PDB file of C-alpha atoms in Angstrom:
ATOM      1  CA  TYR A 185     101.325  85.719  93.303  1.00  0.00           C
ATOM      2  CA  PHE A 186     103.821  86.755  95.943  1.00  0.00           C
ATOM      3  CA  GLY A 187     104.470  83.634  98.125  1.00  0.00           C
ATOM      4  CA  ILE A 188     105.614  83.865 101.781  1.00  0.00           C
ATOM      5  CA  GLU A 189     102.586  83.069 103.893  1.00  0.00           C
ATOM      6  CA  LYS A 190     104.890  82.257 106.827  1.00  0.00           C
ATOM      7  CA  ALA A 191     106.530  85.680 106.709  1.00  0.00           C
ATOM      8  CA  GLY A 192     103.290  87.426 107.617  1.00  0.00           C
ATOM      9  CA  VAL A 193     101.745  88.639 104.350  1.00  0.00           C
ATOM     10  CA  THR A 194      98.505  87.087 103.191  1.00  0.00           C
ATOM     11  CA  ARG A 195      97.759  86.370  99.570  1.00  0.00           C
ATOM     12  CA  SER A 196      94.864  88.833  99.723  1.00  0.00           C
ATOM     13  CA  GLU A 197      97.183  91.621 100.830  1.00  0.00           C
ATOM     14  CA  ARG A 198      99.617  90.905  98.027  1.00  0.00           C
ATOM     15  CA  LEU A 199      96.843  90.951  95.473  1.00  0.00           C
ATOM     16  CA  LEU A 200      95.551  94.212  96.939  1.00  0.00           C
ATOM     17  CA  LEU A 201      98.972  95.817  96.640  1.00  0.00           C
ATOM     18  CA  VAL A 202      99.175  94.847  92.981  1.00  0.00           C
ATOM     19  CA  ALA A 203      95.610  95.994  92.344  1.00  0.00           C
ATOM     20  CA  PHE A 204      96.126  99.364  94.059  1.00  0.00           C
ATOM     21  CA  VAL A 205      99.246 100.061  92.023  1.00  0.00           C
ATOM     22  CA  ALA A 206      97.494  99.097  88.798  1.00  0.00           C
ATOM     23  CA  ILE A 207      94.489 101.306  89.605  1.00  0.00           C
ATOM     24  CA  ALA A 208      96.776 104.178  90.589  1.00  0.00           C
ATOM     25  CA  LEU A 209      98.630 103.876  87.293  1.00  0.00           C
ATOM     26  CA  ILE A 210      95.408 103.889  85.276  1.00  0.00           C
ATOM     27  CA  ILE A 211      93.998 106.923  87.074  1.00  0.00           C
ATOM     28  CA  SER A 212      97.352 108.676  86.940  1.00  0.00           C
ATOM     29  CA  ALA A 213      97.664 108.161  83.197  1.00  0.00           C
ATOM     30  CA  ALA A 214      94.150 109.486  82.636  1.00  0.00           C
ATOM     31  CA  ILE A 215      94.617 112.730  84.581  1.00  0.00           C
ATOM     32  CA  SER A 216      98.353 113.356  84.167  1.00  0.00           C
ATOM     33  CA  LEU A 217      99.327 116.931  83.364  1.00  0.00           C
ATOM     34  CA  ASP A 218     102.161 115.916  81.032  1.00  0.00           C
ATOM     35  CA  ARG A 219     102.056 112.470  79.394  1.00  0.00           C
ATOM     36  CA  PHE A 220     105.751 112.501  78.415  1.00  0.00           C
ATOM     37  CA  THR A 221     106.831 113.333  81.978  1.00  0.00           C
ATOM     38  CA  TRP A 222     104.335 110.825  83.374  1.00  0.00           C
ATOM     39  CA  LEU A 223     105.912 108.024  81.378  1.00  0.00           C
ATOM     40  CA  LEU A 224     109.416 108.974  82.473  1.00  0.00           C
ATOM     41  CA  GLU A 225     108.442 109.183  86.134  1.00  0.00           C
ATOM     42  CA  VAL A 226     106.451 105.931  86.359  1.00  0.00           C
ATOM     43  CA  LEU A 227     108.755 103.886  84.137  1.00  0.00           C
ATOM     44  CA  PRO A 228     110.466 102.274  87.174  1.00  0.00           C
ATOM     45  CA  VAL A 229     107.028 101.057  88.311  1.00  0.00           C
ATOM     46  CA  LEU A 230     106.140  99.757  84.858  1.00  0.00           C
ATOM     47  CA  ILE A 231     109.419  97.822  84.771  1.00  0.00           C
ATOM     48  CA  GLY A 232     109.647  96.763  88.407  1.00  0.00           C
ATOM     49  CA  ALA A 233     106.101  95.552  89.061  1.00  0.00           C
ATOM     50  CA  PRO A 234     106.138  92.791  86.404  1.00  0.00           C
ATOM     51  CA  LEU A 235     109.600  91.702  87.581  1.00  0.00           C
ATOM     52  CA  LEU A 236     108.355  91.356  91.153  1.00  0.00           C
ATOM     53  CA  VAL A 237     105.287  89.393  90.118  1.00  0.00           C
ATOM     54  CA  GLY A 238     107.313  87.158  87.789  1.00  0.00           C
ATOM     55  CA  SER A 239     110.024  86.391  90.350  1.00  0.00           C
ATOM     56  CA  ALA A 240     107.759  85.905  93.363  1.00  0.00           C
ATOM     57  CA  GLN A 241     107.642  82.119  93.179  1.00  0.00           C
ATOM     58  CA  ARG A 242     111.404  81.545  92.933  1.00  0.00           C
ATOM     59  CA  PHE A 243     112.626  84.576  94.897  1.00  0.00           C
ATOM     60  CA  PRO A 244     109.920  85.803  97.279  1.00  0.00           C
ATOM     61  CA  LEU A 245     110.760  88.944  99.219  1.00  0.00           C
ATOM     62  CA  THR A 246     110.015  89.864 102.821  1.00  0.00           C
ATOM     63  CA  PRO A 247     106.701  91.568 103.647  1.00  0.00           C
ATOM     64  CA  LEU A 248     108.590  94.686 104.737  1.00  0.00           C
ATOM     65  CA  LEU A 249     110.212  95.024 101.340  1.00  0.00           C
ATOM     66  CA  TYR A 250     107.003  94.410  99.394  1.00  0.00           C
ATOM     67  CA  ARG A 251     105.207  97.080 101.411  1.00  0.00           C
ATOM     68  CA  LEU A 252     108.047  99.576 101.008  1.00  0.00           C
ATOM     69  CA  LEU A 253     108.123  98.976  97.261  1.00  0.00           C
ATOM     70  CA  PHE A 254     104.372  99.593  97.190  1.00  0.00           C
ATOM     71  CA  LEU A 255     104.770 102.941  98.970  1.00  0.00           C
ATOM     72  CA  HIS A 256     107.632 103.903  96.678  1.00  0.00           C
ATOM     73  CA  ALA A 257     105.492 103.080  93.652  1.00  0.00           C
ATOM     74  CA  LEU A 258     102.749 105.400  94.920  1.00  0.00           C
ATOM     75  CA  VAL A 259     105.259 108.229  95.432  1.00  0.00           C
ATOM     76  CA  LEU A 260     106.425 107.800  91.828  1.00  0.00           C
ATOM     77  CA  VAL A 261     102.894 107.616  90.461  1.00  0.00           C
ATOM     78  CA  VAL A 262     101.814 110.786  92.271  1.00  0.00           C
ATOM     79  CA  GLY A 263     104.931 112.570  91.051  1.00  0.00           C
ATOM     80  CA  GLY A 264     104.223 111.463  87.510  1.00  0.00           C
ATOM     81  CA  THR A 265     100.606 112.566  87.716  1.00  0.00           C
ATOM     82  CA  TYR A 266     101.256 116.190  88.601  1.00  0.00           C
ATOM     83  CA  THR A 267     105.019 116.466  87.825  1.00  0.00           C
ATOM     84  CA  TYR A 268     107.036 116.777  91.008  1.00  0.00           C
ATOM     85  CA  GLU A 269     107.072 120.555  91.194  1.00  0.00           C
ATOM     86  CA  LYS A 270     103.243 120.726  91.064  1.00  0.00           C
ATOM     87  CA  VAL A 271     102.208 117.983  93.508  1.00  0.00           C
ATOM     88  CA  PRO A 272      99.528 119.434  95.862  1.00  0.00           C
ATOM     89  CA  LEU A 273     101.037 117.764  98.934  1.00  0.00           C
ATOM     90  CA  GLY A 274     104.297 119.519  98.145  1.00  0.00           C
ATOM     91  CA  PHE A 275     102.578 122.903  97.951  1.00  0.00           C
ATOM     92  CA  TRP A 276     100.997 122.240 101.354  1.00  0.00           C
ATOM     93  CA  LEU A 277     104.402 121.375 102.854  1.00  0.00           C
ATOM     94  CA  GLN A 278     105.865 124.441 101.214  1.00  0.00           C
ATOM     95  CA  ASP A 279     103.277 126.640 102.914  1.00  0.00           C
ATOM     96  CA  VAL A 280     103.531 124.939 106.312  1.00  0.00           C
ATOM     97  CA  PHE A 281     107.331 125.110 106.494  1.00  0.00           C
ATOM     98  CA  HIS A 282     107.684 128.391 104.556  1.00  0.00           C
ATOM     99  CA  LEU A 283     109.914 126.829 101.909  1.00  0.00           C
ATOM    100  CA  GLU A 284     111.039 128.491  98.694  1.00  0.00           C
ATOM    101  CA  ARG A 285     110.106 125.539  96.488  1.00  0.00           C
ATOM    102  CA  ASN A 286     107.803 122.539  96.299  1.00  0.00           C
ATOM    103  CA  PRO A 287     109.711 119.847  98.278  1.00  0.00           C
ATOM    104  CA  TYR A 288     107.905 116.779  96.919  1.00  0.00           C
ATOM    105  CA  ASP A 289     110.886 115.838  94.749  1.00  0.00           C
ATOM    106  CA  ARG A 290     113.016 115.760  97.912  1.00  0.00           C
ATOM    107  CA  LEU A 291     110.598 113.185  99.328  1.00  0.00           C
ATOM    108  CA  GLY A 292     110.932 111.208  96.099  1.00  0.00           C
ATOM    109  CA  HIS A 293     114.712 111.117  96.346  1.00  0.00           C
ATOM    110  CA  LEU A 294     114.563 110.297 100.052  1.00  0.00           C
ATOM    111  CA  MET A 295     112.501 107.254  99.093  1.00  0.00           C
ATOM    112  CA  GLN A 296     114.998 106.548  96.309  1.00  0.00           C
ATOM    113  CA  GLY A 297     117.523 105.819  99.033  1.00  0.00           C
ATOM    114  CA  PHE A 298     115.224 104.463 101.751  1.00  0.00           C
ATOM    115  CA  VAL A 299     113.523 101.677  99.788  1.00  0.00           C
ATOM    116  CA  PRO A 300     116.472 100.517  97.631  1.00  0.00           C
ATOM    117  CA  ALA A 301     118.520 100.223 100.843  1.00  0.00           C
ATOM    118  CA  ILE A 302     116.266  97.437 102.106  1.00  0.00           C
ATOM    119  CA  LEU A 303     116.124  95.894  98.621  1.00  0.00           C
ATOM    120  CA  ALA A 304     119.925  95.878  98.332  1.00  0.00           C
ATOM    121  CA  ARG A 305     120.294  94.607 101.897  1.00  0.00           C
ATOM    122  CA  GLU A 306     117.944  91.707 101.254  1.00  0.00           C
ATOM    123  CA  ILE A 307     119.557  90.697  97.975  1.00  0.00           C
ATOM    124  CA  LEU A 308     123.082  90.912  99.385  1.00  0.00           C
ATOM    125  CA  LEU A 309     122.218  88.896 102.496  1.00  0.00           C
ATOM    126  CA  ARG A 310     120.444  86.214 100.496  1.00  0.00           C
ATOM    127  CA  THR A 311     122.745  85.869  97.472  1.00  0.00           C
ATOM    128  CA  SER A 312     126.251  86.866  98.560  1.00  0.00           C
ATOM    129  CA  PRO A 313     128.788  85.856 101.234  1.00  0.00           C
ATOM    130  CA  LEU A 314     128.169  89.107 103.110  1.00  0.00           C
ATOM    131  CA  ILE A 315     126.998  88.888 106.710  1.00  0.00           C
ATOM    132  CA  ARG A 316     125.407  91.515 108.923  1.00  0.00           C
ATOM    133  CA  GLY A 317     127.827  94.159 110.064  1.00  0.00           C
ATOM    134  CA  GLY A 318     129.793  97.196 108.987  1.00  0.00           C
ATOM    135  CA  TRP A 319     130.645  96.026 105.490  1.00  0.00           C
ATOM    136  CA  LEU A 320     127.020  95.238 104.704  1.00  0.00           C
ATOM    137  CA  PHE A 321     125.959  98.688 105.936  1.00  0.00           C
ATOM    138  CA  PHE A 322     128.697 100.357 103.883  1.00  0.00           C
ATOM    139  CA  LEU A 323     128.029  98.445 100.668  1.00  0.00           C
ATOM    140  CA  VAL A 324     124.259  98.926 100.863  1.00  0.00           C
ATOM    141  CA  THR A 325     124.859 102.663 101.223  1.00  0.00           C
ATOM    142  CA  CYS A 326     127.220 102.589  98.240  1.00  0.00           C
ATOM    143  CA  VAL A 327     124.639 100.772  96.119  1.00  0.00           C
ATOM    144  CA  CYS A 328     122.018 103.401  96.920  1.00  0.00           C
ATOM    145  CA  LEU A 329     124.376 106.276  96.130  1.00  0.00           C
ATOM    146  CA  ALA A 330     125.411 104.616  92.874  1.00  0.00           C
ATOM    147  CA  PHE A 331     121.764 104.159  91.888  1.00  0.00           C
ATOM    148  CA  SER A 332     121.003 107.792  92.755  1.00  0.00           C
ATOM    149  CA  ALA A 333     123.937 109.019  90.667  1.00  0.00           C
ATOM    150  CA  PHE A 334     122.901 106.753  87.786  1.00  0.00           C
ATOM    151  CA  TYR A 335     119.377 108.210  87.912  1.00  0.00           C
ATOM    152  CA  GLU A 336     120.826 111.731  87.729  1.00  0.00           C
ATOM    153  CA  LEU A 337     122.777 110.668  84.630  1.00  0.00           C
ATOM    154  CA  ILE A 338     119.546 109.404  83.090  1.00  0.00           C
ATOM    155  CA  GLU A 339     117.901 112.762  83.787  1.00  0.00           C
ATOM    156  CA  TRP A 340     120.852 114.534  82.171  1.00  0.00           C
ATOM    157  CA  ARG A 341     120.696 112.333  79.051  1.00  0.00           C
ATOM    158  CA  VAL A 342     116.944 112.786  78.701  1.00  0.00           C
ATOM    159  CA  ALA A 343     117.338 116.554  79.049  1.00  0.00           C
ATOM    160  CA  VAL A 344     120.041 116.622  76.358  1.00  0.00           C
ATOM    161  CA  ASN A 345     117.914 114.575  73.971  1.00  0.00           C
ATOM    162  CA  SER A 346     114.549 116.218  74.685  1.00  0.00           C
ATOM    163  CA  GLY A 347     115.451 119.824  75.412  1.00  0.00           C
ATOM    164  CA  ALA A 348     112.724 121.908  77.023  1.00  0.00           C
ATOM    165  CA  ALA A 349     110.339 118.925  76.985  1.00  0.00           C
ATOM    166  CA  ALA A 350     112.352 117.411  79.854  1.00  0.00           C
ATOM    167  CA  ASP A 351     112.139 120.447  82.151  1.00  0.00           C
ATOM    168  CA  ALA A 352     109.315 118.954  84.218  1.00  0.00           C
ATOM    169  CA  PHE A 353     111.181 115.636  84.493  1.00  0.00           C
ATOM    170  CA  LEU A 354     114.303 117.387  85.794  1.00  0.00           C
ATOM    171  CA  GLY A 355     112.241 119.367  88.310  1.00  0.00           C
ATOM    172  CA  THR A 356     115.120 121.608  89.367  1.00  0.00           C
ATOM    173  CA  GLN A 357     112.777 124.547  90.061  1.00  0.00           C
ATOM    174  CA  GLY A 358     115.666 126.911  89.421  1.00  0.00           C
ATOM    175  CA  ASP A 359     117.944 125.338  92.047  1.00  0.00           C
ATOM    176  CA  PRO A 360     121.531 125.047  90.693  1.00  0.00           C
ATOM    177  CA  TRP A 361     122.318 122.485  93.418  1.00  0.00           C
ATOM    178  CA  ASP A 362     119.292 120.292  92.749  1.00  0.00           C
ATOM    179  CA  THR A 363     121.362 117.287  91.645  1.00  0.00           C
ATOM    180  CA  GLN A 364     123.485 117.420  94.793  1.00  0.00           C
ATOM    181  CA  TRP A 365     120.400 117.796  96.997  1.00  0.00           C
ATOM    182  CA  ASP A 366     118.808 114.783  95.264  1.00  0.00           C
ATOM    183  CA  MET A 367     121.799 112.576  96.014  1.00  0.00           C
ATOM    184  CA  CYS A 368     122.035 113.912  99.563  1.00  0.00           C
ATOM    185  CA  CYS A 369     118.378 112.977 100.152  1.00  0.00           C
ATOM    186  CA  ALA A 370     119.026 109.491  98.787  1.00  0.00           C
ATOM    187  CA  LEU A 371     121.990 109.134 101.156  1.00  0.00           C
ATOM    188  CA  ILE A 372     119.884 110.216 104.137  1.00  0.00           C
ATOM    189  CA  GLY A 373     117.186 107.755 103.102  1.00  0.00           C
ATOM    190  CA  ALA A 374     119.646 104.867 102.764  1.00  0.00           C
ATOM    191  CA  LEU A 375     121.220 105.519 106.168  1.00  0.00           C
ATOM    192  CA  SER A 376     117.836 105.998 107.857  1.00  0.00           C
ATOM    193  CA  ALA A 377     116.354 102.800 106.459  1.00  0.00           C
ATOM    194  CA  GLN A 378     119.233 100.672 107.691  1.00  0.00           C
ATOM    195  CA  LEU A 379     119.311 102.267 111.135  1.00  0.00           C
ATOM    196  CA  MET A 380     115.539 102.129 111.623  1.00  0.00           C
ATOM    197  CA  LEU A 381     114.535  98.875 109.946  1.00  0.00           C
ATOM    198  CA  ALA A 382     117.494  96.461 110.110  1.00  0.00           C
ATOM    199  CA  ALA A 383     116.200  94.584 113.170  1.00  0.00           C
ATOM    200  CA  LEU A 384     112.693  94.169 111.737  1.00  0.00           C
ATOM    201  CA  HIS A 385     114.148  93.190 108.383  1.00  0.00           C
ATOM    202  CA  ASP A 386     116.349  90.535 109.997  1.00  0.00           C
ATOM    203  CA  ARG A 387     113.361  89.018 111.803  1.00  0.00           C
ATOM    204  CA  GLN A 388     111.408  88.802 108.572  1.00  0.00           C
ATOM    205  CA  LEU A 389     114.359  87.304 106.719  1.00  0.00           C
ATOM    206  CA  ALA A 390     114.574  84.636 109.399  1.00  0.00           C
ATOM    207  CA  ALA A 391     110.852  83.907 108.934  1.00  0.00           C
ATOM    208  CA  LEU A 392     111.217  83.119 105.241  1.00  0.00           C
ATOM    209  CA  PRO A 393     110.661  79.474 104.278  1.00  0.00           C
ATOM    210  CA  VAL A 394     113.583  77.052 104.604  1.00  0.00           C
ATOM    211  CA  GLY A 395     115.758  77.267 101.517  1.00  0.00           C
ATOM    212  CA  VAL A 396     114.814  80.906 100.984  1.00  0.00           C
ATOM    213  CA  ALA A 397     116.044  82.548 104.203  1.00  0.00           C
ATOM    214  CA  PRO A 398     119.755  83.397 104.524  1.00  0.00           C
ATOM    215  CA  THR A 399     121.746  81.710 107.256  1.00  0.00           C
ATOM    216  CA  THR A 400     123.258  83.773 110.048  1.00  0.00           C
ATOM    217  CA  ALA A 401     126.703  83.510 108.448  1.00  0.00           C
ATOM    218  CA  GLY A 402     125.479  84.274 104.931  1.00  0.00           C
ATOM    219  CA  PRO A 403     124.522  81.795 102.218  1.00  0.00           C
ATOM    220  CA  HIS A 404     128.073  81.092 100.968  1.00  0.00           C
ATOM    221  CA  SER A 405     130.273  81.793 103.974  1.00  0.00           C
ATOM    222  CA  PRO A 406     131.475  79.277 106.564  1.00  0.00           C
ATOM    223  CA  ALA A 407     129.633  79.165 109.861  1.00  0.00           C
ATOM    224  CA  ARG A 408     131.095  81.332 112.580  1.00  0.00           C
TER     225      ARG A 408
END
């Protein structure tokens, strides 16, 4: 289970998060429109969830990060269920804002920057000499952009290997600039997360148990 009672998350909540994701995956798999696309879209959840559960005792995360990862998992599961270009919420947004395409994939890539930004920030603060400041902000942003670009390369490789079967996974909806828009959304998400949540994240990092929380000067840097 996910540790960190002192940081504000109860064991019941952690178990509920795991249970909700598991139930969402089961329902999603049962009603998915395209099983091949479903697997590709939810694969990060299938890989990440066991890693989080397995590492919780020795490397517990902040409540903020666990909750963000939960929300990101739901975004991926919904996208896998319908394929991103057919998500009902996206059609509703398309109608409300008079858009030319279903924008749900933009939300997915926004989250692809927003949530990994806090994940990268937490790992860097807790395991590297980095301290809070401009370099941390810059490097977290770089990590998110690198991950976004790597994901686009994965999409390209899958499309080359699978041909038309990967069309739903690519989700370009006829937009020749879809890849650039995806990375732009990830960049906006990464910048927004750091600007909006850094103070809350720092408070929760400070609330981690002794031996887990980073020091003000970073875990390997001299005190300032």
